[in-house]
Coordinates of C-alpha atoms in Angstrom, one line a residue:
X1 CA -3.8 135.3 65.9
X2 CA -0.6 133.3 64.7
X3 CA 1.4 130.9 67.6
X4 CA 4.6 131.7 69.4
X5 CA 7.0 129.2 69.4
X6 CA 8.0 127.6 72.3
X7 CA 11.8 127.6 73.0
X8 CA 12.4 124.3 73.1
X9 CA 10.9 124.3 69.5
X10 CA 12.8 126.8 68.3
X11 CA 16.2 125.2 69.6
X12 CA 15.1 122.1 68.0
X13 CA 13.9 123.7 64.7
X14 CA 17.9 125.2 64.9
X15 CA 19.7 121.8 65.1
X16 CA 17.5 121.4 61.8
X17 CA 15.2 118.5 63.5
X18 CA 11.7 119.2 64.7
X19 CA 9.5 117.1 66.9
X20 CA 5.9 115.9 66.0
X21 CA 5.1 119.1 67.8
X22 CA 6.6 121.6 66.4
X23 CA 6.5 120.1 63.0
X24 CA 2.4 120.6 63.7
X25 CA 3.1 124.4 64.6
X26 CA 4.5 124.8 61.6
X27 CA 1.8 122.9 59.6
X28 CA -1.1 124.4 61.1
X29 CA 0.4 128.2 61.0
X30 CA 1.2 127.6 57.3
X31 CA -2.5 126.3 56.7
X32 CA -4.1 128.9 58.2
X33 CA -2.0 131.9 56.1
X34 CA -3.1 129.7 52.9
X35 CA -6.8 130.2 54.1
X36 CA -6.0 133.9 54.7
X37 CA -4.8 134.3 51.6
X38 CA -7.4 132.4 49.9
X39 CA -9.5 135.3 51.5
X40 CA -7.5 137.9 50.2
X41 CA -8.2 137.5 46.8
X42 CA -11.8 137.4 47.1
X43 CA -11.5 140.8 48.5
X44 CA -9.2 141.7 46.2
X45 CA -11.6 141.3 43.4
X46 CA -14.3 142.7 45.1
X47 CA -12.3 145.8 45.7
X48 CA -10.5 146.0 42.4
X49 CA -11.8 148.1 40.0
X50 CA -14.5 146.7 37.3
X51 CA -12.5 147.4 34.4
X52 CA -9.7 144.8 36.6
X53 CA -12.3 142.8 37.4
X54 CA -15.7 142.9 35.3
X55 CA -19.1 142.4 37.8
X56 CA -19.6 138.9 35.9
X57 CA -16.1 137.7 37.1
X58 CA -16.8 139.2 40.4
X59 CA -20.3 137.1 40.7
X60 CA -18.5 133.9 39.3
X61 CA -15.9 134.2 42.0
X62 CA -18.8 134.1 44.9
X63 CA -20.6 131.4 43.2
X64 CA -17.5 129.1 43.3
X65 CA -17.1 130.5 46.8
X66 CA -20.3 128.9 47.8
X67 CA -19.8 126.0 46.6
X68 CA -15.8 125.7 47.7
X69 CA -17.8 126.8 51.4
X70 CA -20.4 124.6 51.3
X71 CA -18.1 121.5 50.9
X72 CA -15.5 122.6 53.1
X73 CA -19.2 122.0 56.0
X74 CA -19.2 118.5 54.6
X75 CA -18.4 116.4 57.3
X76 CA -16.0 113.3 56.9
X77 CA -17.3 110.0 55.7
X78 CA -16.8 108.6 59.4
X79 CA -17.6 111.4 61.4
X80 CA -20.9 112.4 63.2
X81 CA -23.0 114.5 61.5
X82 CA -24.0 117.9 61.9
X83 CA -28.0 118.0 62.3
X84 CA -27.6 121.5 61.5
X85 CA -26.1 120.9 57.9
X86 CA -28.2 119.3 55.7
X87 CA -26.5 117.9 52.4
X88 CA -26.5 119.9 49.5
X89 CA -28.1 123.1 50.9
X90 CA -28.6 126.4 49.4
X91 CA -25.7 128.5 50.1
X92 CA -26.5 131.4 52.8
X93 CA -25.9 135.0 52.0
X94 CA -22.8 134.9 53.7
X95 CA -21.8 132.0 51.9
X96 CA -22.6 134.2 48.7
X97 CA -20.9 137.6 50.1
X98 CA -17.9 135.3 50.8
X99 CA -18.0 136.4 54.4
X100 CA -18.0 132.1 55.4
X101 CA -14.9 131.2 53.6
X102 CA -13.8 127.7 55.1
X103 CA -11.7 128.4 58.4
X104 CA -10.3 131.8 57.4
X105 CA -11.7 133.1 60.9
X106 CA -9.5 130.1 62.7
X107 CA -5.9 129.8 63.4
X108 CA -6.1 126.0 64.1
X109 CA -6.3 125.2 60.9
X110 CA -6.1 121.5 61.2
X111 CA -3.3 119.4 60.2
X112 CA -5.2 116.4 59.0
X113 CA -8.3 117.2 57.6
X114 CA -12.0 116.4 58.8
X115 CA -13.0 116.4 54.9
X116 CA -11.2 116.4 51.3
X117 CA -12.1 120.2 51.2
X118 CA -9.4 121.4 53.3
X119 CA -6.9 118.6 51.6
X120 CA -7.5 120.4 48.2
X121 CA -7.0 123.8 49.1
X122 CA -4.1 123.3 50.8
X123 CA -2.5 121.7 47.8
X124 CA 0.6 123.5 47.6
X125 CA 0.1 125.1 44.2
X126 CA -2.9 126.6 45.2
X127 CA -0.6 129.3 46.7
X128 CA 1.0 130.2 43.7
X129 CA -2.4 130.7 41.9
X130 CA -3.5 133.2 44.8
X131 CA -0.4 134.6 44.6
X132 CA -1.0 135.4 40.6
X133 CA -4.0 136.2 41.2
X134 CA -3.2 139.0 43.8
X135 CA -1.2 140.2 41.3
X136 CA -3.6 140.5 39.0
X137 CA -6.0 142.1 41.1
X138 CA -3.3 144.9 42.0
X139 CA -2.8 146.4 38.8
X140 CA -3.7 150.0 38.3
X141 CA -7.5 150.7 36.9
X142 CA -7.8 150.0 33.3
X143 CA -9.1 147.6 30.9
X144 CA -6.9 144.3 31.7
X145 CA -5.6 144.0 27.9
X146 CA -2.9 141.7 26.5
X147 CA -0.8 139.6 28.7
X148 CA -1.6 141.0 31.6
X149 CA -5.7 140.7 31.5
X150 CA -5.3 137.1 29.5
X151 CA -3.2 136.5 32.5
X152 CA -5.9 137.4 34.8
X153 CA -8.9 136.3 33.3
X154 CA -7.1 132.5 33.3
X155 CA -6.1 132.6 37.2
X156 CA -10.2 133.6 37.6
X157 CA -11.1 130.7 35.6
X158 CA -8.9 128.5 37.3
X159 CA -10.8 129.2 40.5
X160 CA -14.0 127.5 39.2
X161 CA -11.4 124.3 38.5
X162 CA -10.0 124.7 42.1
X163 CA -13.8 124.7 43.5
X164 CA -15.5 121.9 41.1
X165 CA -12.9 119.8 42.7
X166 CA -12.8 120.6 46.0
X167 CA -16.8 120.3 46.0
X168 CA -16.5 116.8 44.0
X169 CA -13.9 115.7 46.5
X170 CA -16.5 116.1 49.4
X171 CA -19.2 114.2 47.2
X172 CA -21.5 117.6 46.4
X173 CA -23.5 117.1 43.0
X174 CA -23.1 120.1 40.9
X175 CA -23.2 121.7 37.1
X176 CA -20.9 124.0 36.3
X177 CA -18.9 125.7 33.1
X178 CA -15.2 125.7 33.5
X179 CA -12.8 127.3 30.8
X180 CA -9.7 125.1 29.3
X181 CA -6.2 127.3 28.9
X182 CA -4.7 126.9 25.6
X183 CA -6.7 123.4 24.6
X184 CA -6.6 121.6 28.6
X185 CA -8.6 122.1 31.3
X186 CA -6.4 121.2 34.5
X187 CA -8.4 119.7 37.5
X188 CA -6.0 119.8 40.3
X189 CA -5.4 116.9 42.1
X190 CA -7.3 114.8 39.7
X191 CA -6.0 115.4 36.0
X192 CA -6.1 117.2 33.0
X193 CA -8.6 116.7 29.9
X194 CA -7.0 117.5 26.4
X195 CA -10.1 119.4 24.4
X196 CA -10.8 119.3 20.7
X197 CA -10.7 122.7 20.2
X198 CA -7.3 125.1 21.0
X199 CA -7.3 128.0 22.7
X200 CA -9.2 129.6 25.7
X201 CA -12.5 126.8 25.3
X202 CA -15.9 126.4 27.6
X203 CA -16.2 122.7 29.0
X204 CA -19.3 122.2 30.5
X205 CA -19.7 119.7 33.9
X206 CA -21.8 118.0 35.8
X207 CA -20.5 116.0 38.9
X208 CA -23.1 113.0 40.1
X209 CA -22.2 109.8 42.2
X210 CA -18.7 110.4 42.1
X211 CA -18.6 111.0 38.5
X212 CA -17.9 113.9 36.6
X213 CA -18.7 114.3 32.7
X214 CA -17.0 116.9 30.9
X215 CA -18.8 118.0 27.9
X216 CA -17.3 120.1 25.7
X217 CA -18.7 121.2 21.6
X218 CA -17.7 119.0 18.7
X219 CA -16.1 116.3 20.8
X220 CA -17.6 113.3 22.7
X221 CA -18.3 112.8 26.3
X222 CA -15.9 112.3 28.4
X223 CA -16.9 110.3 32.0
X224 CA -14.3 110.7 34.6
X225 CA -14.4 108.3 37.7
X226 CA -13.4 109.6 41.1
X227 CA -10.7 107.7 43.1
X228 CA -10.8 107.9 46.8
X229 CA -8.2 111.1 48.1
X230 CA -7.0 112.0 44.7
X231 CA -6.7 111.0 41.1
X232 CA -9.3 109.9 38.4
X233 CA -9.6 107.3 35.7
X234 CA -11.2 107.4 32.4
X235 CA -11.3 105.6 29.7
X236 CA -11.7 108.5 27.1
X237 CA -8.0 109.4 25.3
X238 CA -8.6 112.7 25.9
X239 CA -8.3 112.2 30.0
X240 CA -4.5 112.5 31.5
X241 CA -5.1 111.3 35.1
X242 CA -3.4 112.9 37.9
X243 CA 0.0 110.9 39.1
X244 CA 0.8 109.9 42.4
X245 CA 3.6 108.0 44.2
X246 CA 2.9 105.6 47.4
X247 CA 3.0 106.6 50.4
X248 CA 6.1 107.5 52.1
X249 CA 5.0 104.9 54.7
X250 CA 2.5 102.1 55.5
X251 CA 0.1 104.0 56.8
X252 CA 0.5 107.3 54.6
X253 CA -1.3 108.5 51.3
X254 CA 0.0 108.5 48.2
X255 CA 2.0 111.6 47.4
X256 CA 1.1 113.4 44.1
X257 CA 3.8 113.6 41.5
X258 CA 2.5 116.3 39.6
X259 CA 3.3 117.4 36.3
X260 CA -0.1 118.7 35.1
X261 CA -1.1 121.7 37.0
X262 CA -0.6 124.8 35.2
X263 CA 1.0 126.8 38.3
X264 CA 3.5 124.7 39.0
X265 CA 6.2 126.4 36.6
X266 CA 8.8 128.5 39.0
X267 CA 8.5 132.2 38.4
X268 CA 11.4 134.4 36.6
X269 CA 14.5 135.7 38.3
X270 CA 17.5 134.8 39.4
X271 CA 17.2 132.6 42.2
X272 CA 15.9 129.5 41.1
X273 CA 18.5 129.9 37.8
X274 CA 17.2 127.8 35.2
X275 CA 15.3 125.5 37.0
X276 CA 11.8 126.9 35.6
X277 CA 11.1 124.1 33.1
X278 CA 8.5 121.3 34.4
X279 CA 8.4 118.2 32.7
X280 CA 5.6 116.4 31.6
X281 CA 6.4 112.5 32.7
X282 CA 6.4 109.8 30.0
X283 CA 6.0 106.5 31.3
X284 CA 9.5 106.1 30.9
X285 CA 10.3 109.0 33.7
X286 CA 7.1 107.9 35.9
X287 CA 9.0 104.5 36.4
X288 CA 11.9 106.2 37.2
X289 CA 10.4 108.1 39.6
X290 CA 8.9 105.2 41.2
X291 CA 12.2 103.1 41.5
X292 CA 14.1 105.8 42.8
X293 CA 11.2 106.5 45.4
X294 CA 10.8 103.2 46.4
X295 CA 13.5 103.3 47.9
X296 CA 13.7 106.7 49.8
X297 CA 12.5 106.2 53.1
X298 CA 14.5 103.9 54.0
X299 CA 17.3 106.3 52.9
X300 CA 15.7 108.6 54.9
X301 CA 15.7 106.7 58.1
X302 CA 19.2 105.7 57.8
X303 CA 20.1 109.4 58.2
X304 CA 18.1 109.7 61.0
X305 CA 14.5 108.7 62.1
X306 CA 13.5 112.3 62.1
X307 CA 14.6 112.8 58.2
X308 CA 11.5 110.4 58.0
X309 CA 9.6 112.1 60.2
X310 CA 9.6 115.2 58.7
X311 CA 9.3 114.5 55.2
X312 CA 5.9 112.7 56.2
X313 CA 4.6 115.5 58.0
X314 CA 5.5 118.5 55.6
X315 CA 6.2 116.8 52.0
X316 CA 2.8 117.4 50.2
X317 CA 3.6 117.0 46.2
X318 CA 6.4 116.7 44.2
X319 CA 7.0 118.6 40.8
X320 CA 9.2 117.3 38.0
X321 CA 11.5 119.5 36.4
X322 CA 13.5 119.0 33.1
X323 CA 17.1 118.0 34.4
X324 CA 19.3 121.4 32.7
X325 CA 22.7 120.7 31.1
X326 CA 24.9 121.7 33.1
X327 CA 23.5 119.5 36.1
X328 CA 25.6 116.6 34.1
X329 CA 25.5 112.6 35.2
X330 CA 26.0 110.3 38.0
X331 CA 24.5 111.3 40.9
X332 CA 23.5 114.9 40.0
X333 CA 20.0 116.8 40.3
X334 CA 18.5 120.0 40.6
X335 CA 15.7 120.9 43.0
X336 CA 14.2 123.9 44.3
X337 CA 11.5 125.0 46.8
X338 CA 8.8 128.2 46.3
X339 CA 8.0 130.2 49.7
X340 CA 3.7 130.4 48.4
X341 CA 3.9 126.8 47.5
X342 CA 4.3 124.9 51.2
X343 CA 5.2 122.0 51.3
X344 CA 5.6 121.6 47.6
X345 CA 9.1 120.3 46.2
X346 CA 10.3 120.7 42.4
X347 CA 13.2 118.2 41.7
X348 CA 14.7 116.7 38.3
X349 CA 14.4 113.0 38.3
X350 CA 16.1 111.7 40.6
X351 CA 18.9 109.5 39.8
X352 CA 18.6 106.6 42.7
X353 CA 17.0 106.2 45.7
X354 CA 20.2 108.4 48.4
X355 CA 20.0 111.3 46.0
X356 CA 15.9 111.7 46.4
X357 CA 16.5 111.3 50.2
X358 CA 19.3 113.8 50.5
X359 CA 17.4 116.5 48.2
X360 CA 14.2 116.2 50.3
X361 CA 16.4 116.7 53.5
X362 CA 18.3 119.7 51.4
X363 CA 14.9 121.4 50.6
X364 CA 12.8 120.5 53.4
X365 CA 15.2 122.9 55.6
X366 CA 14.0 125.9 53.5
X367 CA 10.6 124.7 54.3
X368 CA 10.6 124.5 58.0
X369 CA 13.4 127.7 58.4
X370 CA 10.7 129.6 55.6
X371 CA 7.4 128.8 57.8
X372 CA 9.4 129.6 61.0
X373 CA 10.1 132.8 59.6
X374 CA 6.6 133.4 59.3
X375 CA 6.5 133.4 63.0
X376 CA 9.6 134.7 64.4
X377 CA 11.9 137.2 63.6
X378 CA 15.6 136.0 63.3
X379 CA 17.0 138.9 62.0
X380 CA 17.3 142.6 60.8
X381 CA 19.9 142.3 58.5
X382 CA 19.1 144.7 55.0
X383 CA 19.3 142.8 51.9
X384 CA 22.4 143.6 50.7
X385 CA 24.3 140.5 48.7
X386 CA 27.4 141.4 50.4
X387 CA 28.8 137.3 52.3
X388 CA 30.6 134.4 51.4
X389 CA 28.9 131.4 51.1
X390 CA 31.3 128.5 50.0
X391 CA 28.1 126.8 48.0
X392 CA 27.7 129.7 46.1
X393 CA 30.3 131.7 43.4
X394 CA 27.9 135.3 44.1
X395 CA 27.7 137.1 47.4
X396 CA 25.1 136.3 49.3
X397 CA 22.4 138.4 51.5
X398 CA 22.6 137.8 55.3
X399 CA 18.9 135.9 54.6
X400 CA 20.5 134.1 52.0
X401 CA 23.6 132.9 53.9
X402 CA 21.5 131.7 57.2
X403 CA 19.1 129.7 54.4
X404 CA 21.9 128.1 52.6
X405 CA 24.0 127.1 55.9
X406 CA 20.9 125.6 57.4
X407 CA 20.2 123.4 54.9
X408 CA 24.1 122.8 54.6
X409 CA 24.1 121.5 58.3
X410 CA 21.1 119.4 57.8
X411 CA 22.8 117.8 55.1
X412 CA 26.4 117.3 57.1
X413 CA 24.0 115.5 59.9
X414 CA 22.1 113.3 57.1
X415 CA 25.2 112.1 55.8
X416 CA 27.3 111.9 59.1
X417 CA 24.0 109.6 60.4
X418 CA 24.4 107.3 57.2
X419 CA 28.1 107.2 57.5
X420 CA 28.0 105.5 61.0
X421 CA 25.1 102.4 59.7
X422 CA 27.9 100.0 59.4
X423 CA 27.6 98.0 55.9
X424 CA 26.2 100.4 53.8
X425 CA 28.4 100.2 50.2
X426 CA 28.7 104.0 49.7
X427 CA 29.7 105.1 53.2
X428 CA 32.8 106.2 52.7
X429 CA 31.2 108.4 50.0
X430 CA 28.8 109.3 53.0
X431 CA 31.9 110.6 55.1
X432 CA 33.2 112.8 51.9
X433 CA 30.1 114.7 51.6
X434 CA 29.8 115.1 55.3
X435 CA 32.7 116.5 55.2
X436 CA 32.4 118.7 52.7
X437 CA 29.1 119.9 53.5
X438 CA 30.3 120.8 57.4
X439 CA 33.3 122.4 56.2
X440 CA 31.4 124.8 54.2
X441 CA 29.3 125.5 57.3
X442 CA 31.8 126.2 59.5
X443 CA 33.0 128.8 57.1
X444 CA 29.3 130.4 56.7
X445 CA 28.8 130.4 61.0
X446 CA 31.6 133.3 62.0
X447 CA 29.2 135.1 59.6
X448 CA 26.3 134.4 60.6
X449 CA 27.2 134.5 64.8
X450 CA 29.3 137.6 64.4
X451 CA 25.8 139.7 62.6
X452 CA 24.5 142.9 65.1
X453 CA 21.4 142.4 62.9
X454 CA 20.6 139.4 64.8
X455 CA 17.4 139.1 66.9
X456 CA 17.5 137.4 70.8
X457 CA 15.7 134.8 69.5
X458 CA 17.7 134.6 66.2
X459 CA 20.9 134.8 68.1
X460 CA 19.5 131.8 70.2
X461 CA 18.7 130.0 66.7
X462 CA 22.5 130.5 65.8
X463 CA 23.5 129.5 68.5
X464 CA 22.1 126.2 68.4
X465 CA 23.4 125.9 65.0
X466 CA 26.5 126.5 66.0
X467 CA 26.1 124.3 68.7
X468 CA 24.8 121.5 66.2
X469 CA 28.0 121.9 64.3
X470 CA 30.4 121.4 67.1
X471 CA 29.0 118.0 68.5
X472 CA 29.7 116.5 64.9
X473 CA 33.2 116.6 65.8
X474 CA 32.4 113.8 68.4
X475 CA 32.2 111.6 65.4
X476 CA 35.0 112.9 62.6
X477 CA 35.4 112.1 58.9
X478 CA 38.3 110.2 58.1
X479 CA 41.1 112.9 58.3
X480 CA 41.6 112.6 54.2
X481 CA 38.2 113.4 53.5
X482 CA 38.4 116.5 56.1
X483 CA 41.8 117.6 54.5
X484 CA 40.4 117.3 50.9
X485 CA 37.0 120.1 52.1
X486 CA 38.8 122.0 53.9
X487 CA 41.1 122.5 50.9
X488 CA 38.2 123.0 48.8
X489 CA 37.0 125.6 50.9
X490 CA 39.8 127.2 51.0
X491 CA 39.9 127.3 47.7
X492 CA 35.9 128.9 46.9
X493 CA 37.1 131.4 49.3
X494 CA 39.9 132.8 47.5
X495 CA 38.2 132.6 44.4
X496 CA 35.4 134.5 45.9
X497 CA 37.7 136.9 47.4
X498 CA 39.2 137.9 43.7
X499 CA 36.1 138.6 42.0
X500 CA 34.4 139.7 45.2
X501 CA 36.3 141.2 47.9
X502 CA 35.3 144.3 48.1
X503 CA 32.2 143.5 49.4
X504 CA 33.4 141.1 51.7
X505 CA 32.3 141.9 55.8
X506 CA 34.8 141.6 58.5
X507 CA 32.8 139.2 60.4
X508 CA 33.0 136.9 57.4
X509 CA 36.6 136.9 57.3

């Protein structure tokens, strides 16, 4: 059901570039598991237990089904259409079994989509919903009570959000009752209205010539207009519109900057740190954002045309995050990536134009190497945090290390590539983080090329890396800058080797 990937894009997915090609494997794979697991949690709740999941929630669920179904058939505004659809139909009884969910029986799930349906639900917080959801569903039988079942009842809820949008989107009138959380009622992809009443609150709505009005007790009307792809305006105070940024080029949509959807919050543990705070923008931070965006793809390019490339073809939204203390000034930032949310980024603001650039590059590499993993297995290593990664102050897991010193080598290239445009004012600051960042993957590759967990395909991805690494000597850092990483390597290591070394593996010596 899922693609193999072609060797040539495997080797090129290991020098951490990617063609249009292969960057549309990924895409289109990634796509089509989000439809899957779209799928999954219908039948979740129609498996889970009714004291999980009550027979009202269960029939909500297909209703919104329907509808999400019936717009995903829409057909674009320019295509040809179908004389077999008619506009507004009734919804079959597959439609209401949820047995026609939109393309879950295809894996060429497109990467540009025929309608705003398929646009909508592959929003990349849509995957952390499911995945709440899922959990949700999962729990043992028994009444869902406290957290847990106020937990689940707002994921169901947010559902009917997810499918009053996706059907406005592809122009389908409809009335419907959605439920605020705690006071706001999150549209995704379009914004947020601000009730009169706290807590857990009906809003009533009815979508009609591309205009919804929410209606909610004790409050007035509130008329929202629909902009074309996403966003909406109003002139009612209690409306927050959705944000978006240009596009990355010309000829590309604007990118949502989103700081209003209620899943975009990074879940608990330890491998995000303290990055789990998102920040609501201001107008202050918005125009920050903005100028240091402006700016970015031509940042990007400079690196290399293909750090363009493949920020246009995976970089869906961006989430702000609070900027944490210890990230201090200058050029500092914190960003992060989540595995359910493809391509979804979460970065603090940005401080200038090189920094946004470099961060999408950074996290874009757990992207692709994330969605390639979906497809191919690299390795077999167990997850013990047991190597060296000079980036890092804990051991690392063999997973861990080959994420990290992927991304590390994409960065060495980014800056290498900027360090050769002649007249740029920072390029000797170019050539110090190059060489920083390669030194620190040349200490993480002996590791990584020495594992017996390796796969023969993942030992051809090494490889490649490896490969990668070696042809940036063609073009060396000025020998201070190299002298100065290689001390600081040096330096991590024995560091690491005093609180750690124990657990240190030969082949990482």
């Amino acid at each position: 059901m899922f693609p193999v990937v072609p060797e040539q894009a495997l080797l090129e997915l290991a020098r951490t570039e990617g063609g249009p090609d292969t960057l549309a494997l990924l895409v289109r794979d990634q796509d089509t598991r989000r439809l899957l697991l779209l799928r999954a949690v219908l039948d979740a709740a129609e498996a889970a237990e009714r004291s999980v999941c009550t027979t009202a929630q269960k029939a909500r669920l297909r209703e919104d089904w329907a509808l999400l179904t019936e717009a995903d058939r829409m057909p674009a505004a320019d295509a040809t259409p179908d004389p077999g659809h008619r506009r507004g139909h009734a919804a079959t009884r597959s439609d209401r079994d949820g047995r026609a969910l939109p393309g879950a029986g295809s894996a060429q799930a497109p990467a540009s989509f025929a309608n705003p349906a398929r646009a909508r639900l592959f929003h990349p917080l849509t995957g952390p919903w499911a995945r709440s959801c899922l959990r949700g569903l999962d729990a043992a039988p028994g009444p869902a009570e406290g957290e847990r079942g106020l937990r689940l009842r707002r994921d169901l809820a947010h559902f009917s959000a997810i499918a009053a949008v996706v059907a406005a989107g592809a122009g389908i009138p409809f009335s419907t009752r959605l439920t605020a959380r705690a006071g706001v009622l999150a549209l995704p992809s379009l914004g947020a209205l601000h009730t009169a009443r706290s807590g857990d609150v009906p809003v009533d709505v009815t979508c009609a010539d591309g205009r919804l009005v929410l209606r909610q007790a004790d409050a007035p009307d509130v008329t929202v207009h629909l902009e074309s792809g996403a966003g909406a305006w109003s002139g009612a105070l209690a409306w927050t519109p959705a944000h978006a940024l240009p596009g990355l080029t010309p000829a590309a949509p604007p990118l949502p900057l989103d700081d209003l959807d209620p899943y975009r919050e990074l879940p608990p543990g330890p491998r995000h740190g303290n990055l789990r705070t998102p920040l609501a923008l201001d107008d202050a931070e918005r125009k920050r954002w903005l100028q240091a965006w402006s700016g970015t793809a031509l940042a990007l390019r400079s690196g290399g045309a293909q750090r363009l490339a493949e920020a246009g073809a995976l970089l869906r939204c961006l989430v702000p995050l609070e900027t944490p203390p210890d990230v201090g000034t200058g050029r500092g930032s914190c960003s992060a990536t989540r595995r359910e949310a493809f391509g979804g980024l979460l970065s603090s603001t940005p401080p200038d134009s090189v920094t946004l650039a470099a961060t999408l590059v950074h996290e874009l590499q757990h992207a692709k190497l994330a969605a390639l993993g979906d497809l191919v297995t690299l390795h077999r290593a167990v997850p013990a945090a047991r190597y060296f990664a000079p980036w890092r102050t804990d051991p690392r897991p063999y997973d861990g290390l080959l994420q990290g010193t992927y991304s590390h080598l994409a960065m060495a290239a980014f800056y290498q590539r900027r360090a050769l445009v002649g007249g740029l004012p920072d390029r000797d600051w170019a050539w110090a983080q190059h060489a920083r960042y390669r030194a620190q993957v040349g200490a993480a590759l002996p590791a990584l090329v020495g594992s017996p967990d390796l796969t023969v395909r993942g030992r051809r991805f090494v490889d490649e890396m490896a490969a990668a690494h070696g042809r940036m000597a063609d073009h060396p850092a000025p020998r201070g800058h190299v002298a100065r990483a290689q001390a600081y390597v040096a330096s991590a290591r024995a560091l690491w080797n005093q609180r750690h070394g124990s657990a240190l593996p030969p082949s990482n010596g």
